[in-house]
mmCIF file of C-alpha atoms in Angstrom:
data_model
loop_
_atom_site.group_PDB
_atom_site.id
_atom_site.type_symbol
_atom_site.label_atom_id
_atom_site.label_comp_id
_atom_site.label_asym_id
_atom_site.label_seq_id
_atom_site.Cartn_x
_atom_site.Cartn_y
_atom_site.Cartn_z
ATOM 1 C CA UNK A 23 -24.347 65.823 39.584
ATOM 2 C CA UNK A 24 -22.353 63.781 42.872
ATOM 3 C CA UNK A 25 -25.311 61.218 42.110
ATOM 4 C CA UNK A 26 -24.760 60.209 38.204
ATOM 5 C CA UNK A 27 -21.281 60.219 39.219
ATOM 6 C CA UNK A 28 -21.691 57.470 41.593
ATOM 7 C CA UNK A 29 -24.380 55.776 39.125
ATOM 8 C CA UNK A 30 -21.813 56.037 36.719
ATOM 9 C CA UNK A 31 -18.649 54.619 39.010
ATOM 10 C CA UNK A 32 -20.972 51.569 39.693
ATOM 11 C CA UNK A 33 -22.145 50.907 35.303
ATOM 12 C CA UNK A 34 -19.461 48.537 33.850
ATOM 13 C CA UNK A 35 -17.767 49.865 30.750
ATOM 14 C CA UNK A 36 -19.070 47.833 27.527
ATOM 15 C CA UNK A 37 -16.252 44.943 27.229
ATOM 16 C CA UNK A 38 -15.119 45.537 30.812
ATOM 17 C CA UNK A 39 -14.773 41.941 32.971
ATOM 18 C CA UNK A 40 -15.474 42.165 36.531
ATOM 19 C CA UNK A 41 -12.512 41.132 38.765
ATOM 20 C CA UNK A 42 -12.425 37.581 39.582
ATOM 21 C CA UNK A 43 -14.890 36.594 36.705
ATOM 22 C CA UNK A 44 -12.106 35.971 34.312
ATOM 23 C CA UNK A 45 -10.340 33.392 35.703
ATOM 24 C CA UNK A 46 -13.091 31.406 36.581
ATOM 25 C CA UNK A 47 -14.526 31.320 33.873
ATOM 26 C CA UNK A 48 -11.476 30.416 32.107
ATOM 27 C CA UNK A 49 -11.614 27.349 34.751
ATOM 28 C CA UNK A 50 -14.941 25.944 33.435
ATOM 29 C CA UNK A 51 -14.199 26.467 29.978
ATOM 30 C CA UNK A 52 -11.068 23.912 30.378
ATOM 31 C CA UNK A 53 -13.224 21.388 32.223
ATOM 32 C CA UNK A 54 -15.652 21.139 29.096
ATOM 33 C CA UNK A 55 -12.205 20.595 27.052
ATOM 34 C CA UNK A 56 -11.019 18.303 29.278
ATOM 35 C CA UNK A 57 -14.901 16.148 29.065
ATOM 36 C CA UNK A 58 -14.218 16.113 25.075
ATOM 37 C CA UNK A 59 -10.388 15.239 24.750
ATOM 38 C CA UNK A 60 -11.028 12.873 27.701
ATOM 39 C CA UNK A 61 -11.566 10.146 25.441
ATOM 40 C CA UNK A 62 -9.249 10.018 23.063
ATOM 41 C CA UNK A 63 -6.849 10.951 26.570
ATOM 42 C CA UNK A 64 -7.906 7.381 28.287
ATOM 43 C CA UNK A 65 -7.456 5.709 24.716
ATOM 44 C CA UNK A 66 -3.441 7.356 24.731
ATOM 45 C CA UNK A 67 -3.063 5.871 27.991
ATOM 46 C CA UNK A 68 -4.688 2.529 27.579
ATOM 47 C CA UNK A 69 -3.566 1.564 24.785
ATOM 48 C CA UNK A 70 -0.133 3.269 24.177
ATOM 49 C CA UNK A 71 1.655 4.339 27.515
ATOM 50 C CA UNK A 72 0.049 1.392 29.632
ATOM 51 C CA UNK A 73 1.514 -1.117 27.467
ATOM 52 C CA UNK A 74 4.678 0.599 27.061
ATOM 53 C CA UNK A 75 5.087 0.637 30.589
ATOM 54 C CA UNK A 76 3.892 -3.420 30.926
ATOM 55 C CA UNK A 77 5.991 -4.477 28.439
ATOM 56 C CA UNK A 78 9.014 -2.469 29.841
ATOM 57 C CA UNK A 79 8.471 -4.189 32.891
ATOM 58 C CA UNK A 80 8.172 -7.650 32.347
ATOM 59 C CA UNK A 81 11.408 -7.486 30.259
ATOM 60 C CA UNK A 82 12.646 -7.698 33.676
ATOM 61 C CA UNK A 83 11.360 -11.118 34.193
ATOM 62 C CA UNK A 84 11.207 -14.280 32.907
ATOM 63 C CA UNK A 85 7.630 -15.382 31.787
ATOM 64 C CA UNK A 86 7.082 -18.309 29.935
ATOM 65 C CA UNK A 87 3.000 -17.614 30.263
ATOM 66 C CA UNK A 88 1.711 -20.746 31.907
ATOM 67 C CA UNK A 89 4.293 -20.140 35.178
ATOM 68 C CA UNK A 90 5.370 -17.176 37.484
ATOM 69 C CA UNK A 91 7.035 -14.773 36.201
ATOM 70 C CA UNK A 92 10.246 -14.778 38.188
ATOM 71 C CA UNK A 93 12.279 -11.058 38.506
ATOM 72 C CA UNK A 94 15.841 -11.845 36.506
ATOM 73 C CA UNK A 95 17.351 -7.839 36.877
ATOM 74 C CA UNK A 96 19.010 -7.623 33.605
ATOM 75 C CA UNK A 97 19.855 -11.225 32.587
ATOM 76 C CA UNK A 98 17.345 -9.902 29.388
ATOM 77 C CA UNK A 99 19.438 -7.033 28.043
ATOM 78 C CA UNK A 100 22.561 -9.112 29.030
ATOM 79 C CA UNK A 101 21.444 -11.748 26.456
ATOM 80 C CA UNK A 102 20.324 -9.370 23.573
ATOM 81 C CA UNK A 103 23.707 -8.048 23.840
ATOM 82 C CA UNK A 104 25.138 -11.409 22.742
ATOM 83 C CA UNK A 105 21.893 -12.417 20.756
ATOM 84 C CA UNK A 106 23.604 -12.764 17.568
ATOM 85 C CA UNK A 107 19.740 -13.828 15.655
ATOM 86 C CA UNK A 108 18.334 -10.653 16.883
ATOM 87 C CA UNK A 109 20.907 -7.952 16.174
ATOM 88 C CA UNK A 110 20.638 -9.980 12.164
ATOM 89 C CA UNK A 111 16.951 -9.279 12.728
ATOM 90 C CA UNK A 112 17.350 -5.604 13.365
ATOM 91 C CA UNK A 113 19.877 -5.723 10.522
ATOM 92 C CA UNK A 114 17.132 -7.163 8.187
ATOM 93 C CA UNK A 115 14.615 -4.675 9.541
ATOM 94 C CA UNK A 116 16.851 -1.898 8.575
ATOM 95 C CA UNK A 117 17.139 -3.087 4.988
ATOM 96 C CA UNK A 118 13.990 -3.513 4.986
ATOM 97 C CA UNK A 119 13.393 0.559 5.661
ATOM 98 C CA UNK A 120 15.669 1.329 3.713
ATOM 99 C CA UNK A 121 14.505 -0.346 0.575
ATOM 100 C CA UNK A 122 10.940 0.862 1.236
ATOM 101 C CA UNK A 123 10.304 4.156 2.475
ATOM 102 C CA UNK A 124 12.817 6.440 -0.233
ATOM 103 C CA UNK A 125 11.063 4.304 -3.091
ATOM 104 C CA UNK A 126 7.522 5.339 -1.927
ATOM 105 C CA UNK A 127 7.815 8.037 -0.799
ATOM 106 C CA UNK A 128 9.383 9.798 -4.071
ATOM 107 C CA UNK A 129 6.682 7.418 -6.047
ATOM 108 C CA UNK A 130 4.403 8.999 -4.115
ATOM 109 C CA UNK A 131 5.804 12.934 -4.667
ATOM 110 C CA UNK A 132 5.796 12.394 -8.264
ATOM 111 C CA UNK A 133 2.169 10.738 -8.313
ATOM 112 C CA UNK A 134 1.491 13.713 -6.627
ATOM 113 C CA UNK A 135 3.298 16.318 -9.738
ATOM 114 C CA UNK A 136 1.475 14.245 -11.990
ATOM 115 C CA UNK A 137 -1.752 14.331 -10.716
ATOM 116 C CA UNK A 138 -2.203 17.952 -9.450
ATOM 117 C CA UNK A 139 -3.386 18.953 -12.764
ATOM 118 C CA UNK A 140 -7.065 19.933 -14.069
ATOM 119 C CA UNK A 141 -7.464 17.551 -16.706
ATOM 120 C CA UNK A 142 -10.394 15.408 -17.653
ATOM 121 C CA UNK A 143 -10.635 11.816 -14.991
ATOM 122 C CA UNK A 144 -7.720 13.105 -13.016
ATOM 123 C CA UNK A 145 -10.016 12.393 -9.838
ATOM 124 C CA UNK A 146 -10.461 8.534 -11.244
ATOM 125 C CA UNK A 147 -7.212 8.318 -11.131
ATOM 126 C CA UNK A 148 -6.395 8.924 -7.955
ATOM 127 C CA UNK A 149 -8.823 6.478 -6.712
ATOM 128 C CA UNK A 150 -7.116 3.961 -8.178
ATOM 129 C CA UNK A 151 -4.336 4.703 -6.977
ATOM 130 C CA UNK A 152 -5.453 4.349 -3.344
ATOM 131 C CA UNK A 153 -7.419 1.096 -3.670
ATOM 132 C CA UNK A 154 -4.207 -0.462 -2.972
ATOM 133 C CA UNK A 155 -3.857 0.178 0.599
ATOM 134 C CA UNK A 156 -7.278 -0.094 1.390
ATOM 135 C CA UNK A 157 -7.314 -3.661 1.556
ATOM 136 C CA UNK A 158 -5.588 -5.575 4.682
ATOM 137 C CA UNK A 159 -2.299 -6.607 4.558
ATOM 138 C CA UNK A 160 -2.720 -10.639 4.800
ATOM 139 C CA UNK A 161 -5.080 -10.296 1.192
ATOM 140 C CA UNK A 162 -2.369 -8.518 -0.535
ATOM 141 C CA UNK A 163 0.163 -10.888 0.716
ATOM 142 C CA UNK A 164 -2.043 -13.560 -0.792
ATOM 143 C CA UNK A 165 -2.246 -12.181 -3.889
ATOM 144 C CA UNK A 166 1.073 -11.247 -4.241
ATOM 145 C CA UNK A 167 2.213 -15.099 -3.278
ATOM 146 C CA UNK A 168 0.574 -15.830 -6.936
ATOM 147 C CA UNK A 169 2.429 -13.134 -8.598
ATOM 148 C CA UNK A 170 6.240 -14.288 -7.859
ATOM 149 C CA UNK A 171 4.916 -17.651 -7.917
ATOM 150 C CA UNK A 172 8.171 -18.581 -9.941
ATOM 151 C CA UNK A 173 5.817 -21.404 -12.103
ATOM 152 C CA UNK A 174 2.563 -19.686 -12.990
ATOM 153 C CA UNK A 175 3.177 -16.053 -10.911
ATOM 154 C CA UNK A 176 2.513 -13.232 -13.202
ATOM 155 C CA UNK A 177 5.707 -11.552 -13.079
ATOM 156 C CA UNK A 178 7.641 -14.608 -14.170
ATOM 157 C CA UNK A 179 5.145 -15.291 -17.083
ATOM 158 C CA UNK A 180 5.661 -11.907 -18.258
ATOM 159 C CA UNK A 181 9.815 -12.293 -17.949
ATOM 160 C CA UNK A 182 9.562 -15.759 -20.312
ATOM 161 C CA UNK A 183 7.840 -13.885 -23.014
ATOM 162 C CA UNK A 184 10.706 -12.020 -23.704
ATOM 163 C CA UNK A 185 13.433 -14.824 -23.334
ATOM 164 C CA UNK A 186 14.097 -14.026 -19.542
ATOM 165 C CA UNK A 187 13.817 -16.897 -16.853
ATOM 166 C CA UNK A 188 12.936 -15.248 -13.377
ATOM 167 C CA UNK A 189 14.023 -16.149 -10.041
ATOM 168 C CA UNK A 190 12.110 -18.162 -7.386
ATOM 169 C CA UNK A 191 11.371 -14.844 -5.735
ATOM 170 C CA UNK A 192 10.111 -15.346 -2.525
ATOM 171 C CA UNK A 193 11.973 -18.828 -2.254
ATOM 172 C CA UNK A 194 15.879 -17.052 -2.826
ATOM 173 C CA UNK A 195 17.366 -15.501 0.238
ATOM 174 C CA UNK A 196 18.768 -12.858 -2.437
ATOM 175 C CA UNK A 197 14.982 -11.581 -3.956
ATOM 176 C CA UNK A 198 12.599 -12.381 -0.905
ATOM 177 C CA UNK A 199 13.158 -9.074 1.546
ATOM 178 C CA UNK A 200 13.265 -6.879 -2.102
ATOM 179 C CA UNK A 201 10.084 -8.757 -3.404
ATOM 180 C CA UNK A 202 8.518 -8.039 0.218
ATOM 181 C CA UNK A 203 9.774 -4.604 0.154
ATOM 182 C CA UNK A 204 8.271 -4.071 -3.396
ATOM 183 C CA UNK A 205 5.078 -5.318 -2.251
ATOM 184 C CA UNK A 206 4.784 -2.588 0.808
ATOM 185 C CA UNK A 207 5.996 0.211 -1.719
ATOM 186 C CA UNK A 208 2.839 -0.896 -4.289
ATOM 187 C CA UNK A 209 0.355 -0.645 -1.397
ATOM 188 C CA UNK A 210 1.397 2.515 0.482
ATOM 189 C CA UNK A 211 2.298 4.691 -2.384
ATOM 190 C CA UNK A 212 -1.118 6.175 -3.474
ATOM 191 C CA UNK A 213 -1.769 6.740 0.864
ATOM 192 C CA UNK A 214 0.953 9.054 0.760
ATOM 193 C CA UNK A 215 -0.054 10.563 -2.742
ATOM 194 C CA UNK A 216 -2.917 11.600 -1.176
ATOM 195 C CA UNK A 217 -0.600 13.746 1.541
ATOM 196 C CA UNK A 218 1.634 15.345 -0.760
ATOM 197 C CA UNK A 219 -1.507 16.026 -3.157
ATOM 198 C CA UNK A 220 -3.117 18.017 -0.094
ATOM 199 C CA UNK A 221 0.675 19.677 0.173
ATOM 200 C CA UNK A 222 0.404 20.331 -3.376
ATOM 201 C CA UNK A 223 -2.468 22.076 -3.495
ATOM 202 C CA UNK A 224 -1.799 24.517 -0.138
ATOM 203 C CA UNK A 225 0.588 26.140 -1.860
ATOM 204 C CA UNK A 226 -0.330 29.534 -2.891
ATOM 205 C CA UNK A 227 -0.343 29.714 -7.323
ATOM 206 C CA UNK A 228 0.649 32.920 -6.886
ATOM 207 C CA UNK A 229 4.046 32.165 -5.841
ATOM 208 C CA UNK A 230 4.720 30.013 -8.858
ATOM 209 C CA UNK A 231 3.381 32.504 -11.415
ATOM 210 C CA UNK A 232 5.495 35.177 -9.544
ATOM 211 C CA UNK A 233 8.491 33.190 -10.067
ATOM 212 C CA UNK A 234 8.090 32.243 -13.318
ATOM 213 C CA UNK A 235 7.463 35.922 -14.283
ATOM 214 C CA UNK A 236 10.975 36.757 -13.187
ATOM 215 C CA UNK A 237 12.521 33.535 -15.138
ATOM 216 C CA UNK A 238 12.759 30.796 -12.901
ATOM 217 C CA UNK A 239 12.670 27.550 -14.344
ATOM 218 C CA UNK A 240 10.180 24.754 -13.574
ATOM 219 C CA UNK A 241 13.569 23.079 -11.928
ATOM 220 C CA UNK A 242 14.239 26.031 -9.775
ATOM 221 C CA UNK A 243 10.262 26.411 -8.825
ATOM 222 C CA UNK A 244 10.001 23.015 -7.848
ATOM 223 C CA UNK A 245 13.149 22.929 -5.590
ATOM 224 C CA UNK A 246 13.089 26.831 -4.250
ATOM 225 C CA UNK A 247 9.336 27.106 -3.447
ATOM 226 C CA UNK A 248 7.501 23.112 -3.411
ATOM 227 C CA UNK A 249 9.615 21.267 -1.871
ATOM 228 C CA UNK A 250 10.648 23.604 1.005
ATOM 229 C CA UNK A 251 6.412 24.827 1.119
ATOM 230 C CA UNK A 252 5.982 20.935 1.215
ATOM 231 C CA UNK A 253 8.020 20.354 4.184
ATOM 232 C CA UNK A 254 5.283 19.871 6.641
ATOM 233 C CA UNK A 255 3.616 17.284 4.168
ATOM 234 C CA UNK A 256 7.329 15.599 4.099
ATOM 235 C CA UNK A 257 7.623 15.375 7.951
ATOM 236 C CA UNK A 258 4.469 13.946 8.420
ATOM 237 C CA UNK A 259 4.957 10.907 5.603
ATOM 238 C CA UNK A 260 8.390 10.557 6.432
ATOM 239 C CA UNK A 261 7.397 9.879 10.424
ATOM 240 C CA UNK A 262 4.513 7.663 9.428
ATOM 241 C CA UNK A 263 6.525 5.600 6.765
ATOM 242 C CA UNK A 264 9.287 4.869 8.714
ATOM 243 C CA UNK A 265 7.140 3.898 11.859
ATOM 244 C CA UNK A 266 5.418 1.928 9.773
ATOM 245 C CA UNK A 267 8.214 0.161 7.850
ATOM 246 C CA UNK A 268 10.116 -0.575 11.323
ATOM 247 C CA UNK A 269 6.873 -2.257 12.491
ATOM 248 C CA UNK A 270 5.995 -4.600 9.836
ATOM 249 C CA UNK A 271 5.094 -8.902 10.127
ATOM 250 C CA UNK A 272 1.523 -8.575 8.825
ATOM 251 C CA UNK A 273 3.597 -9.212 5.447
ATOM 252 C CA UNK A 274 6.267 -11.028 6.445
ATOM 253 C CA UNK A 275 3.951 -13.292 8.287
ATOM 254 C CA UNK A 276 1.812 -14.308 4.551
ATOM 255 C CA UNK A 277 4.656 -14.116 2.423
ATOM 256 C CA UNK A 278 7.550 -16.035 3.667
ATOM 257 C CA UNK A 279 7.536 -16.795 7.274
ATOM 258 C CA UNK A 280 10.438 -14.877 8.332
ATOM 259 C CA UNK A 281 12.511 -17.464 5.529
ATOM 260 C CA UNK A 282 14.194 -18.452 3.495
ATOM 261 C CA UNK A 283 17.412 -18.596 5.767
ATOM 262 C CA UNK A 284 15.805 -15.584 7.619
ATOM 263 C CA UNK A 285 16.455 -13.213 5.196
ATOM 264 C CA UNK A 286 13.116 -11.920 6.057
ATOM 265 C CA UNK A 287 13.140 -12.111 9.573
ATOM 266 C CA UNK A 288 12.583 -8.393 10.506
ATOM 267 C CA UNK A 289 12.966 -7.514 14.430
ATOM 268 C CA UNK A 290 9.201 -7.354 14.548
ATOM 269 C CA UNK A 291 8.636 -11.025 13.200
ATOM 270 C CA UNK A 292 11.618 -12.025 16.064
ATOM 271 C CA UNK A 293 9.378 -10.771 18.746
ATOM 272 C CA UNK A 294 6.196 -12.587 17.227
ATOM 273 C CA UNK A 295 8.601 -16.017 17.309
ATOM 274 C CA UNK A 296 9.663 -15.223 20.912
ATOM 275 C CA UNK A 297 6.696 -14.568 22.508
ATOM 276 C CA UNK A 298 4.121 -17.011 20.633
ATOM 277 C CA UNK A 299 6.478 -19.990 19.285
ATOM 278 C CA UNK A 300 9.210 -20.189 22.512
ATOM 279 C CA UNK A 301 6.740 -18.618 25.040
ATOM 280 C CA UNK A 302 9.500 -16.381 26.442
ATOM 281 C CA UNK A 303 7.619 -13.197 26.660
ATOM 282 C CA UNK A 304 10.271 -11.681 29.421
ATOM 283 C CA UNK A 305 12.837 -11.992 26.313
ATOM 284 C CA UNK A 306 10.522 -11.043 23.860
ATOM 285 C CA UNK A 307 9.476 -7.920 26.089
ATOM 286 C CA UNK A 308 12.999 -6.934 26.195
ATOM 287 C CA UNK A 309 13.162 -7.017 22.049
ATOM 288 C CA UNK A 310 10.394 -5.264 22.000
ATOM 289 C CA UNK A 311 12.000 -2.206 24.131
ATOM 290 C CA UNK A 312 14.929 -2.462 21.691
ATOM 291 C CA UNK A 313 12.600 -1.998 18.651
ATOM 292 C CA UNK A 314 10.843 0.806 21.165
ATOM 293 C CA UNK A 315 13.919 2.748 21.418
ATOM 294 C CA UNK A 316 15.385 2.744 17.562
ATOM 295 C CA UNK A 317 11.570 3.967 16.480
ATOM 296 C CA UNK A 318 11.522 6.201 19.454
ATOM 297 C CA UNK A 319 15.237 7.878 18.348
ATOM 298 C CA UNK A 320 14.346 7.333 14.453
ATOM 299 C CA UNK A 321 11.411 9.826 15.486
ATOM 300 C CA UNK A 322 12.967 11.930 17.497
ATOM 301 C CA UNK A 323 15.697 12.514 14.863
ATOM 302 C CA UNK A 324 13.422 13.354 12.346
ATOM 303 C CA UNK A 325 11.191 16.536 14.556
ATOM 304 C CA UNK A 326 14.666 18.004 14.987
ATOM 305 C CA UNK A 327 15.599 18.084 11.024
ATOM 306 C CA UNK A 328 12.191 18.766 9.872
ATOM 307 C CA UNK A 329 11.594 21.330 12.803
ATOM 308 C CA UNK A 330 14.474 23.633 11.555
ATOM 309 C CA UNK A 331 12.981 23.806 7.905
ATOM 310 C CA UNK A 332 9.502 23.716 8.293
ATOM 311 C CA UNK A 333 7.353 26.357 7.406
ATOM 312 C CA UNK A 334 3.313 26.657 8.204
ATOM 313 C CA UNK A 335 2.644 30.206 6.852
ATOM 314 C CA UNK A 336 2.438 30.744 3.379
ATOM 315 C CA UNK A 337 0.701 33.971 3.447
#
């Protein structure tokens, strides 16, 4: 009897883990996580905190590219505070936001109502819808040149048939930052369909038929169950749409050149002049960091509204 006693001290329970084994083997499981992530890890560093940290630096200096760049302390941020062209700049950029992302993002929240149904070619159409944002920025600004041609553009030809002269769009400092502005809200409104579509269709039917079972309206459904369910869906579009808005010469850059009178000069098509027209990239380093900062705080912002009313479980 003594003996299977001691046989039996010395067996392992089934699901029992030997002292010490845990841990390490805990240990090698994180170094395979670390091989896979390691990747996208160096790409993070390379190519987002590296040249944060570059660009933060030389906008102590004063670089004009073909010289040494000599250390200035901060003569940069001394002369952005008096900058008068770049504080209109950021001005312009902030129009520019808010002109853009409201408009698509509740285009693209009612694309989304309207197309979360089961009906025959509902799929087609929202294809379509995305085509416009799959092609690059400098082709659309191209295109889009034609249209508010004030001449021969489309829009204008379409005004005169009913008696209506149109403006010379992207030529009036009054109509150029809305006609860019419309432009960006045409292209990015089916991307973010697709987001709220995906939001859309997470939430559970259930909780719709429930409420409609004890009266609720379609009103009261959409604003008491979607739109808070669709708060994750929000946060993300919202984040993207405004980093994207705050960063944007791609458009600028086709359409108008930062003119006329620089009504279209956004921050980010300031910094492009700086650097690559006046070749003084310790200046333009230092706009950058401005631009840095608003998108950093614009972010930042957002996680703590969105974080106190989002919801992930459904269930």
């Amino acid at each position: 009897m003594a003996t299977l006693l001691a046989r039996d001290r010395g067996k392992a329970e089934p699901g029992a883990v030997r002292p010490g084994a845990g841990p390490r083997r805990r240990r090698s499981g994180e170094w395979y996580a670390y091989l896979f992530i390691g990747p996208s890890l160096f790409g993070v560093f390379a190519f987002l905190l590296l040249p944060v940290v570059i660009v933060f630096g030389l906008s102590f200096f004063d670089w004009e590219l073909l010289s040494e760049p000599a250390f200035v302390g901060l003569d940069n941020y001394r002369r952005l505070a008096g900058d008068g062209e770049a504080w209109h700049s950021l001005l312009v950029t902030l129009l520019y936001v808010l002109l853009c992302v409201p408009l698509q993002t509740v285009l693209a929240l009612g694309l989304a109502l309207l197309l979360n149904q089961r009906a025959k070619g509902v799929k087609i159409y929202r294809a379509l819808f995305v085509v416009p944002w799959m092609a690059t920025p400098i082709v659309i600004g191209l295109v889009w040149n034609w249209v508010f041609d004030p001449r021969d553009g489309a829009i204008n030809s379409a005004l005169a048939l009913v008696g209506i002269t149109g403006p010379d769009w992207l030529s009036d400092p009054a109509w150029a930052l809305p006609a860019i502005a419309l432009v960006t809200v045409w292209q990015n409104t089916g991307y973010n369909m697709l987001f709220f579509l995906a939001g859309l269709q997470g939430i559970p039917r259930e909780l719709h038929q429930a409420a409609a079972t004890d009266g609720a309206t379609p009103r009261q459904r959409f604003l008491r169950i979607t739109l808070p369910l669709l708060n994750p869906t929000m946060f993300f579009v919202m984040v993207t749409n405004l980093i994207g808005a705050f960063q944007v010469f791609d458009t600028v850059f086709v359409m108008t050149d930062g003119g006329p009178s620089q009504s279209t000069e956004v921050l980010n098509f300031r910094i492009y002049g700086t650097a690559f027209r006046e070749f003084d990239f310790g200046y333009a380093s230092t706009l950058s960091m401005l631009l840095f900062v608003i998108i950093l705080a614009v972010t930042l912002a957002q996680v703590r509204f969105f974080g106190r009313r989002t919801t992930y479980d459904v269930s």
